[in-house]
Short mmCIF file of C-alpha atoms in Angstrom, two decimals:
data_model
loop_
_atom_site.label_atom_id
_atom_site.label_comp_id
_atom_site.label_asym_id
_atom_site.label_seq_id
_atom_site.Cartn_x
_atom_site.Cartn_y
_atom_site.Cartn_z
CA MET A 32 148.89 186.63 33.02
CA SER A 33 147.23 186.37 29.85
CA ARG A 34 143.66 188.05 28.58
CA GLY A 35 140.87 186.09 30.42
CA GLN A 36 142.88 183.99 33.37
CA PRO A 37 141.67 185.07 36.78
CA ALA A 38 144.26 187.00 39.38
CA ALA A 39 145.87 185.21 41.84
CA ALA A 40 144.16 185.97 44.98
CA ARG A 41 146.42 186.47 48.09
CA VAL A 42 146.99 189.48 51.43
CA GLU A 43 150.03 190.72 51.20
CA LEU A 44 151.34 193.04 54.48
CA ALA A 45 153.12 196.04 54.30
CA PRO A 46 154.64 196.63 58.14
CA GLU A 47 155.77 200.47 57.61
CA ARG A 48 152.11 201.71 56.76
CA LEU A 49 150.30 199.74 59.09
CA GLU A 50 148.44 198.04 56.22
CA ALA A 51 147.08 194.59 54.43
CA ARG A 52 146.38 194.85 50.89
CA VAL A 53 144.42 192.55 49.11
CA ILE A 54 144.95 191.56 46.07
CA GLY A 55 143.64 189.99 42.82
CA ASP A 56 140.21 187.93 42.43
CA TRP A 57 138.33 186.62 45.69
CA THR A 58 135.71 184.37 43.68
CA ILE A 59 135.21 180.44 44.73
CA ARG A 60 137.09 179.59 41.54
CA THR A 61 140.37 181.26 42.04
CA LEU A 62 140.35 180.96 45.67
CA MET A 63 140.04 177.16 45.73
CA THR A 64 143.40 176.80 44.87
CA VAL A 65 145.26 178.75 47.62
CA ILE A 66 142.64 178.72 50.47
CA ALA A 67 145.17 177.71 52.86
CA GLU A 68 147.68 180.13 52.00
CA VAL A 69 144.58 183.38 51.90
CA ARG A 70 143.38 181.65 55.59
CA GLN A 71 147.12 181.54 56.46
CA GLY A 72 147.86 185.53 55.18
CA LEU A 73 144.64 186.67 56.99
CA ALA A 74 144.92 185.16 60.38
CA LEU A 75 148.64 186.85 60.34
CA VAL A 76 146.56 190.81 59.68
CA PRO A 77 147.04 192.31 63.32
CA ALA A 78 144.42 194.09 64.69
CA ASN A 79 145.75 197.11 64.30
CA PHE A 80 146.50 197.29 61.03
CA ALA A 81 143.68 198.93 57.88
CA TRP A 82 143.50 196.77 55.37
CA ASN A 83 143.32 198.35 51.42
CA LEU A 84 140.77 196.19 48.54
CA SER A 85 142.11 199.13 45.77
CA GLY A 86 143.69 196.14 44.24
CA LEU A 87 140.84 193.75 45.06
CA GLY A 88 139.22 192.36 41.45
CA ARG A 89 136.20 190.55 41.51
CA LEU A 90 135.01 189.43 44.00
CA ASP A 91 131.51 187.11 44.68
CA SER A 92 130.29 185.36 48.07
CA PHE A 93 132.59 182.70 49.11
CA GLY A 94 135.61 185.88 49.02
CA ALA A 95 133.30 188.04 51.05
CA THR A 96 132.80 185.22 53.96
CA LEU A 97 136.56 185.51 53.89
CA LEU A 98 137.08 189.03 54.55
CA TRP A 99 134.22 189.50 57.11
CA ARG A 100 135.11 186.60 59.09
CA ALA A 101 138.49 187.64 59.25
CA TRP A 102 137.29 191.04 60.24
CA LYS A 103 135.29 188.83 62.74
CA GLY A 104 132.15 190.16 61.53
CA ARG A 105 132.33 194.15 62.16
CA TRP A 106 134.03 196.82 59.93
CA PRO A 107 137.69 198.17 60.08
CA GLU A 108 138.08 201.26 61.29
CA ARG A 109 140.13 202.45 58.01
CA LEU A 110 139.29 201.30 55.05
CA VAL A 111 140.18 201.74 51.23
CA LEU A 112 137.27 199.68 49.45
CA ASP A 113 134.98 199.98 46.40
CA PRO A 114 131.24 201.03 46.70
CA ALA A 115 130.64 197.99 44.09
CA HIS A 116 132.44 195.60 46.39
CA ARG A 117 130.79 197.53 49.77
CA ALA A 118 127.47 196.57 48.38
CA VAL A 119 128.80 192.39 48.24
CA ILE A 120 130.44 192.12 52.01
CA GLU A 121 127.06 194.35 53.06
CA ARG A 122 124.71 191.31 51.59
CA ILE A 123 127.06 189.20 53.40
CA ALA A 124 127.00 190.88 56.82
CA LEU A 125 123.24 191.61 56.96
CA SER A 126 122.59 187.96 56.17
CA ALA A 127 124.98 187.05 59.27
CA GLU A 128 122.68 188.83 61.55
CA HIS A 129 120.34 186.78 60.56
CA PRO A 130 121.48 183.68 60.63
CA ILE A 131 119.12 180.22 59.72
CA PRO A 132 117.53 179.71 63.15
CA ALA A 133 118.08 176.35 65.10
CA ALA A 134 115.00 173.78 63.97
CA PRO A 135 112.27 173.10 67.28
CA ARG A 136 112.31 170.32 68.85
CA PHE A 137 110.11 167.17 68.73
CA THR A 138 107.31 167.69 71.68
CA VAL A 139 104.45 165.75 72.40
CA ALA A 140 102.22 168.27 70.39
CA ASP A 141 104.62 167.91 67.15
CA ALA A 142 103.84 163.78 67.36
CA ILE A 143 99.65 164.48 68.28
CA ALA A 144 99.99 166.71 64.96
CA THR A 145 102.01 163.95 63.03
CA LEU A 146 100.21 160.86 63.95
CA GLY A 147 96.23 163.67 63.21
CA GLY A 148 98.39 164.16 59.83
CA ALA A 149 98.68 160.72 59.09
CA LEU A 150 95.42 159.59 60.25
CA ILE A 151 93.91 162.70 57.81
CA ALA A 152 95.77 160.86 54.73
CA PHE A 153 94.78 157.59 55.63
CA VAL A 154 91.15 158.93 55.66
CA GLU A 155 92.23 160.56 53.09
CA HIS A 156 92.95 157.81 50.57
CA LEU A 157 89.88 155.21 51.89
CA LEU A 158 87.68 157.68 50.84
CA SER A 159 88.91 157.80 48.06
CA PHE A 160 88.78 153.83 47.49
CA VAL A 161 85.46 154.07 48.45
CA ALA A 162 85.23 156.33 45.44
CA LEU A 163 86.20 154.49 43.24
CA LEU A 164 84.69 151.31 44.35
CA GLY A 165 81.56 153.28 43.51
CA ARG A 166 82.76 154.37 40.39
CA LEU A 167 83.04 151.21 39.24
CA GLY A 168 79.92 149.01 40.82
CA LEU A 169 77.75 152.54 38.47
CA ASP A 170 79.83 151.48 35.74
CA LEU A 171 78.83 147.60 35.89
CA VAL A 172 75.20 148.43 36.34
CA TYR A 173 75.80 150.72 33.23
CA LEU A 174 77.85 147.24 31.28
CA LEU A 175 74.57 145.05 32.60
CA ARG A 176 71.71 147.49 30.44
CA ASN A 177 74.01 147.86 28.04
CA PRO A 178 75.80 144.41 27.26
CA ARG A 179 77.56 145.43 23.66
CA GLU A 180 79.69 148.35 26.04
CA TRP A 181 82.35 146.29 27.61
CA PRO A 182 85.48 146.79 27.41
CA LEU A 183 86.39 143.21 26.06
CA LEU A 184 89.17 144.02 24.04
CA GLU A 185 90.75 146.08 27.15
CA ILE A 186 89.97 142.91 29.46
CA SER A 187 91.48 140.29 26.95
CA ALA A 188 94.42 142.63 26.98
CA ASN A 189 94.93 143.29 30.50
CA VAL A 190 94.77 138.98 31.47
CA PHE A 191 97.29 138.48 28.03
CA LYS A 192 99.84 141.08 30.21
CA VAL A 193 99.19 140.41 33.49
CA GLY A 194 98.45 136.42 33.02
CA VAL A 195 100.50 134.54 30.25
CA LYS A 196 103.12 136.81 30.62
CA ALA A 197 103.52 136.17 34.06
CA MET A 198 103.68 132.52 33.77
CA PRO A 199 108.06 132.37 33.39
CA VAL A 200 108.33 134.16 36.36
CA THR A 201 105.26 132.82 38.13
CA ALA A 202 106.65 129.17 37.09
CA LEU A 203 110.38 129.89 37.91
CA VAL A 204 110.18 130.84 41.33
CA GLY A 205 107.23 128.85 42.29
CA PHE A 206 109.62 125.55 41.16
CA LEU A 207 112.56 127.25 43.77
CA ILE A 208 110.22 127.52 46.64
CA GLY A 209 109.06 123.90 46.44
CA VAL A 210 112.18 122.30 46.01
CA VAL A 211 113.44 124.56 49.34
CA LEU A 212 110.47 123.40 50.96
CA SER A 213 110.94 119.92 50.06
CA TYR A 214 113.70 119.99 50.58
CA LEU A 215 114.19 121.93 54.62
CA SER A 216 111.30 119.54 55.22
CA ALA A 217 113.17 116.21 54.27
CA LEU A 218 116.34 116.98 56.10
CA GLN A 219 113.62 116.94 59.42
CA LEU A 220 111.69 114.11 58.15
CA LYS A 221 114.14 111.72 57.84
CA ILE A 222 115.19 111.76 61.54
CA PHE A 223 112.17 110.86 62.46
CA GLY A 224 111.34 108.14 59.83
CA ALA A 225 107.98 110.25 58.55
CA ASP A 226 109.50 110.46 54.96
CA ALA A 227 105.77 110.17 53.94
CA PHE A 228 103.95 113.28 55.66
CA ILE A 229 106.05 115.19 52.81
CA VAL A 230 102.91 114.79 51.15
CA ASN A 231 101.35 116.59 53.75
CA ILE A 232 103.12 119.08 54.79
CA LEU A 233 103.51 120.27 50.45
CA GLY A 234 100.27 120.09 49.43
CA LEU A 235 98.89 121.59 52.06
CA GLY A 236 101.25 125.10 52.76
CA ILE A 237 101.35 125.26 48.87
CA ILE A 238 97.75 125.01 47.95
CA ARG A 239 96.14 126.45 50.81
CA GLU A 240 98.74 129.38 51.79
CA LEU A 241 102.02 129.69 50.19
CA GLY A 242 100.87 129.71 46.40
CA PRO A 243 98.34 132.47 46.30
CA VAL A 244 100.87 134.58 48.44
CA LEU A 245 103.69 134.20 47.01
CA VAL A 246 101.62 134.87 43.67
CA SER A 247 100.09 137.69 44.88
CA VAL A 248 103.49 139.34 45.79
CA LEU A 249 104.92 138.49 42.51
CA VAL A 250 102.34 139.64 40.61
CA ALA A 251 101.85 143.16 42.79
CA GLY A 252 105.58 143.90 42.30
CA ARG A 253 105.35 142.99 38.01
CA SER A 254 101.83 143.56 37.32
CA GLY A 255 100.57 146.43 40.31
CA SER A 256 103.29 148.47 39.87
CA ALA A 257 102.77 148.57 36.04
CA MET A 258 99.21 149.40 36.36
CA THR A 259 100.34 152.36 38.50
CA ALA A 260 102.75 153.35 36.49
CA GLN A 261 100.34 153.33 33.26
CA LEU A 262 98.55 155.34 35.02
CA GLY A 263 100.44 157.98 36.21
CA VAL A 264 102.46 158.55 32.89
CA MET A 265 98.91 158.64 31.26
CA ARG A 266 98.34 161.66 34.86
CA VAL A 267 101.14 163.26 33.68
CA THR A 268 101.08 163.47 29.96
CA GLU A 269 97.37 164.32 30.24
CA GLU A 270 95.59 161.65 27.98
CA ILE A 271 93.53 160.90 31.31
CA ASP A 272 91.99 164.62 30.85
CA ALA A 273 92.32 164.13 27.29
CA LEU A 274 89.14 161.62 27.54
CA ALA A 275 87.28 163.09 30.16
CA ALA A 276 87.41 166.02 27.30
CA MET A 277 85.92 163.50 24.76
CA GLY A 278 83.58 161.69 27.08
CA VAL A 279 85.20 158.41 27.68
CA SER A 280 84.90 157.15 30.91
CA ARG A 281 88.31 156.90 32.64
CA SER A 282 86.97 154.46 35.16
CA LEU A 283 85.22 152.28 32.47
CA ARG A 284 88.10 151.97 30.11
CA LEU A 285 91.10 152.15 31.81
CA VAL A 286 90.12 150.49 35.48
CA LEU A 287 87.77 148.61 34.91
CA PRO A 288 89.41 146.20 32.38
CA LYS A 289 92.48 146.04 34.55
CA VAL A 290 90.69 144.75 37.71
CA ILE A 291 88.47 142.42 35.93
CA ALA A 292 91.39 140.71 34.12
CA LEU A 293 93.52 140.56 36.92
CA THR A 294 90.48 138.95 38.95
CA LEU A 295 90.52 136.25 35.69
CA ALA A 296 93.97 135.56 35.86
CA MET A 297 95.57 135.76 39.57
CA PRO A 298 93.97 132.23 40.07
CA LEU A 299 94.82 130.13 37.14
CA LEU A 300 98.23 132.07 38.00
CA VAL A 301 97.50 130.05 41.50
CA LEU A 302 96.67 126.71 40.39
CA TRP A 303 99.94 127.42 37.64
CA THR A 304 102.16 128.45 40.47
CA SER A 305 101.52 125.80 42.63
CA SER A 306 101.38 122.82 40.44
CA VAL A 307 104.92 123.59 39.64
CA ALA A 308 105.59 124.51 43.46
CA LEU A 309 104.35 120.49 43.86
CA ILE A 310 106.35 119.42 40.75
CA GLY A 311 109.25 121.30 42.63
CA GLY A 312 108.89 119.56 45.83
CA TRP A 313 108.52 116.44 44.11
CA VAL A 314 111.92 116.68 42.74
CA SER A 315 113.82 117.35 45.80
CA ALA A 316 111.48 115.08 47.52
CA LEU A 317 112.38 111.97 45.12
CA VAL A 318 115.98 113.26 45.06
CA GLU A 319 116.48 113.74 49.28
CA LEU A 320 113.87 110.74 49.67
CA ASP A 321 113.46 108.64 46.75
CA ILE A 322 109.56 108.94 46.48
CA SER A 323 108.39 107.99 43.80
CA PHE A 324 105.97 110.77 41.70
CA HIS A 325 103.18 108.08 41.86
CA PHE A 326 102.98 107.63 45.57
CA PHE A 327 103.40 111.48 45.59
CA VAL A 328 100.40 112.08 42.96
CA THR A 329 98.33 109.35 44.85
CA ALA A 330 98.94 110.52 48.06
CA LEU A 331 98.18 113.85 47.36
CA PRO A 332 94.17 113.72 47.19
CA ASP A 333 94.33 111.93 50.53
CA ALA A 334 96.34 114.65 51.92
CA VAL A 335 95.21 117.50 51.04
CA PRO A 336 91.22 117.64 50.66
CA ILE A 337 89.70 119.81 47.40
CA ALA A 338 88.05 123.06 49.46
CA ASN A 339 92.04 123.75 49.99
CA LEU A 340 92.58 123.83 46.46
CA TYR A 341 89.00 126.18 46.29
CA ILE A 342 90.01 128.10 49.32
CA GLY A 343 93.61 129.10 47.49
CA LEU A 344 91.43 129.79 43.88
CA ALA A 345 89.50 132.18 45.95
CA LYS A 346 92.57 133.71 47.88
CA GLY A 347 93.98 134.15 44.49
CA ALA A 348 90.37 136.00 42.81
CA VAL A 349 90.33 138.42 46.42
CA PHE A 350 93.98 139.22 46.50
CA GLY A 351 94.20 139.65 42.45
CA LEU A 352 91.11 142.44 42.60
CA LEU A 353 92.89 144.39 45.68
CA ILE A 354 95.79 144.23 43.95
CA ALA A 355 94.41 146.00 40.69
CA LEU A 356 92.25 148.04 43.06
CA ILE A 357 94.37 149.31 45.09
CA ALA A 358 97.44 150.15 41.57
CA CYS A 359 94.30 152.40 40.26
CA HIS A 360 93.96 154.24 43.51
CA PHE A 361 97.41 154.94 43.28
CA GLY A 362 98.18 155.19 40.16
CA LEU A 363 95.27 158.12 39.23
CA ARG A 364 95.79 159.93 43.14
CA VAL A 365 99.61 160.80 40.46
CA GLN A 366 100.52 164.31 39.77
CA PRO A 367 101.48 165.97 36.70
CA ASN A 368 105.28 165.45 37.97
CA THR A 369 107.71 162.93 37.68
CA GLU A 370 108.47 162.64 41.17
CA SER A 371 104.67 161.66 42.44
CA LEU A 372 105.04 158.98 39.56
CA SER A 373 107.83 157.24 41.79
CA THR A 374 106.54 158.02 44.50
CA HIS A 375 102.78 156.86 44.12
CA THR A 376 104.35 153.34 42.25
CA THR A 377 106.12 152.35 45.42
CA ALA A 378 103.71 153.39 47.55
CA SER A 379 101.25 151.01 45.56
CA VAL A 380 103.33 147.97 45.77
CA VAL A 381 104.03 148.48 49.14
CA SER A 382 100.40 148.72 49.87
CA ALA A 383 99.21 145.88 47.41
CA ILE A 384 101.79 143.49 49.30
CA THR A 385 100.71 144.84 52.89
CA VAL A 386 97.40 144.43 52.28
CA VAL A 387 97.49 141.27 51.06
CA ILE A 388 98.93 140.09 53.93
CA LEU A 389 96.19 141.44 56.44
CA ALA A 390 93.46 139.37 53.47
CA ASP A 391 95.33 136.55 53.92
CA ALA A 392 95.38 136.23 57.80
CA VAL A 393 91.59 137.07 57.54
CA PHE A 394 91.49 134.06 55.67
CA ALA A 395 93.56 131.69 58.03
CA ILE A 396 91.39 132.71 60.60
CA ALA A 397 87.64 132.49 58.20
CA THR A 398 89.10 129.13 57.06
CA ARG A 399 90.71 127.53 59.66
CA SER A 400 87.81 124.86 60.27
CA ILE A 401 87.98 124.14 56.84
CA GLY A 402 89.61 121.37 54.51
CA ILE A 403 91.88 120.41 58.01
CA PRO A 404 92.74 117.00 57.57
CA GLY A 405 91.80 115.07 60.58
#
């Protein structure tokens, strides 16, 4: 055997001496290749045999566990064992005497405790969110008193990032959604000979509902997550603490520009995406129903009252405000570790989309009698 090569682990029986000899290195490295033979050799040792471990080399917890189980959890009456090896096996025996307790059953009290914990966490988030709103309100009051302090460069940079850079993806998705919606509607309208009503379906559906919600979902996944990740990384790298040490307001320089930029950019994105979606709907209507562009543009103002456009733009502004606030809220709560960063970024996107859908439901109820053609 070459120097440094582990000795093969094996069990040898000496029936003439009623003895079982344990030989070689009993470590996980050596045992994995011969584990079946070793288990079989341990099982063949009669109960009245003595155990001779004088030929045992290195021993780790894996090998000690195999021996302890072969001994049925108790020390043999006749045993030759080195003190160092005995100490290893004693640790295994001690751990076997105190097994890991089974997980307790989930009871009604556990359910109440879980619900209470979730409620406490929700209240904590709500209080933190209200505190953020109050801080932004104070910042606005300060800026109204000191107009020269407006962070115009930060606002313009964020408008470019969340608005201009989002135009290609929102246009692509909007166009495809318009094509799909128009195609599915045309299949049903052709059955009843109501081809002209494709304008009503596309106009009202896209301008009033689908456009703002679609843009909000895209922006929440794109810009909202980016805002949370940016603030979270600044928390991890302690840049926010450095700003506070220099006397720079984190809400004035980091949060407020993002909130204002997304609130301003969202109505423009809604208008842009809705226009592209209507173009996609017209292309599909032209192919399926042979509707001309002139008829589509002429019939659109009569089919969709102008109030629906105002509602769609108002939804965009409100949704943008909510997405930015939620993104900044979760970004500022990130702990200085990467796991917290990923968790809060995911929570930011999910929460923003959920709140947008809830806000859209509130809008639908509040404006149910506005802008609906008679």
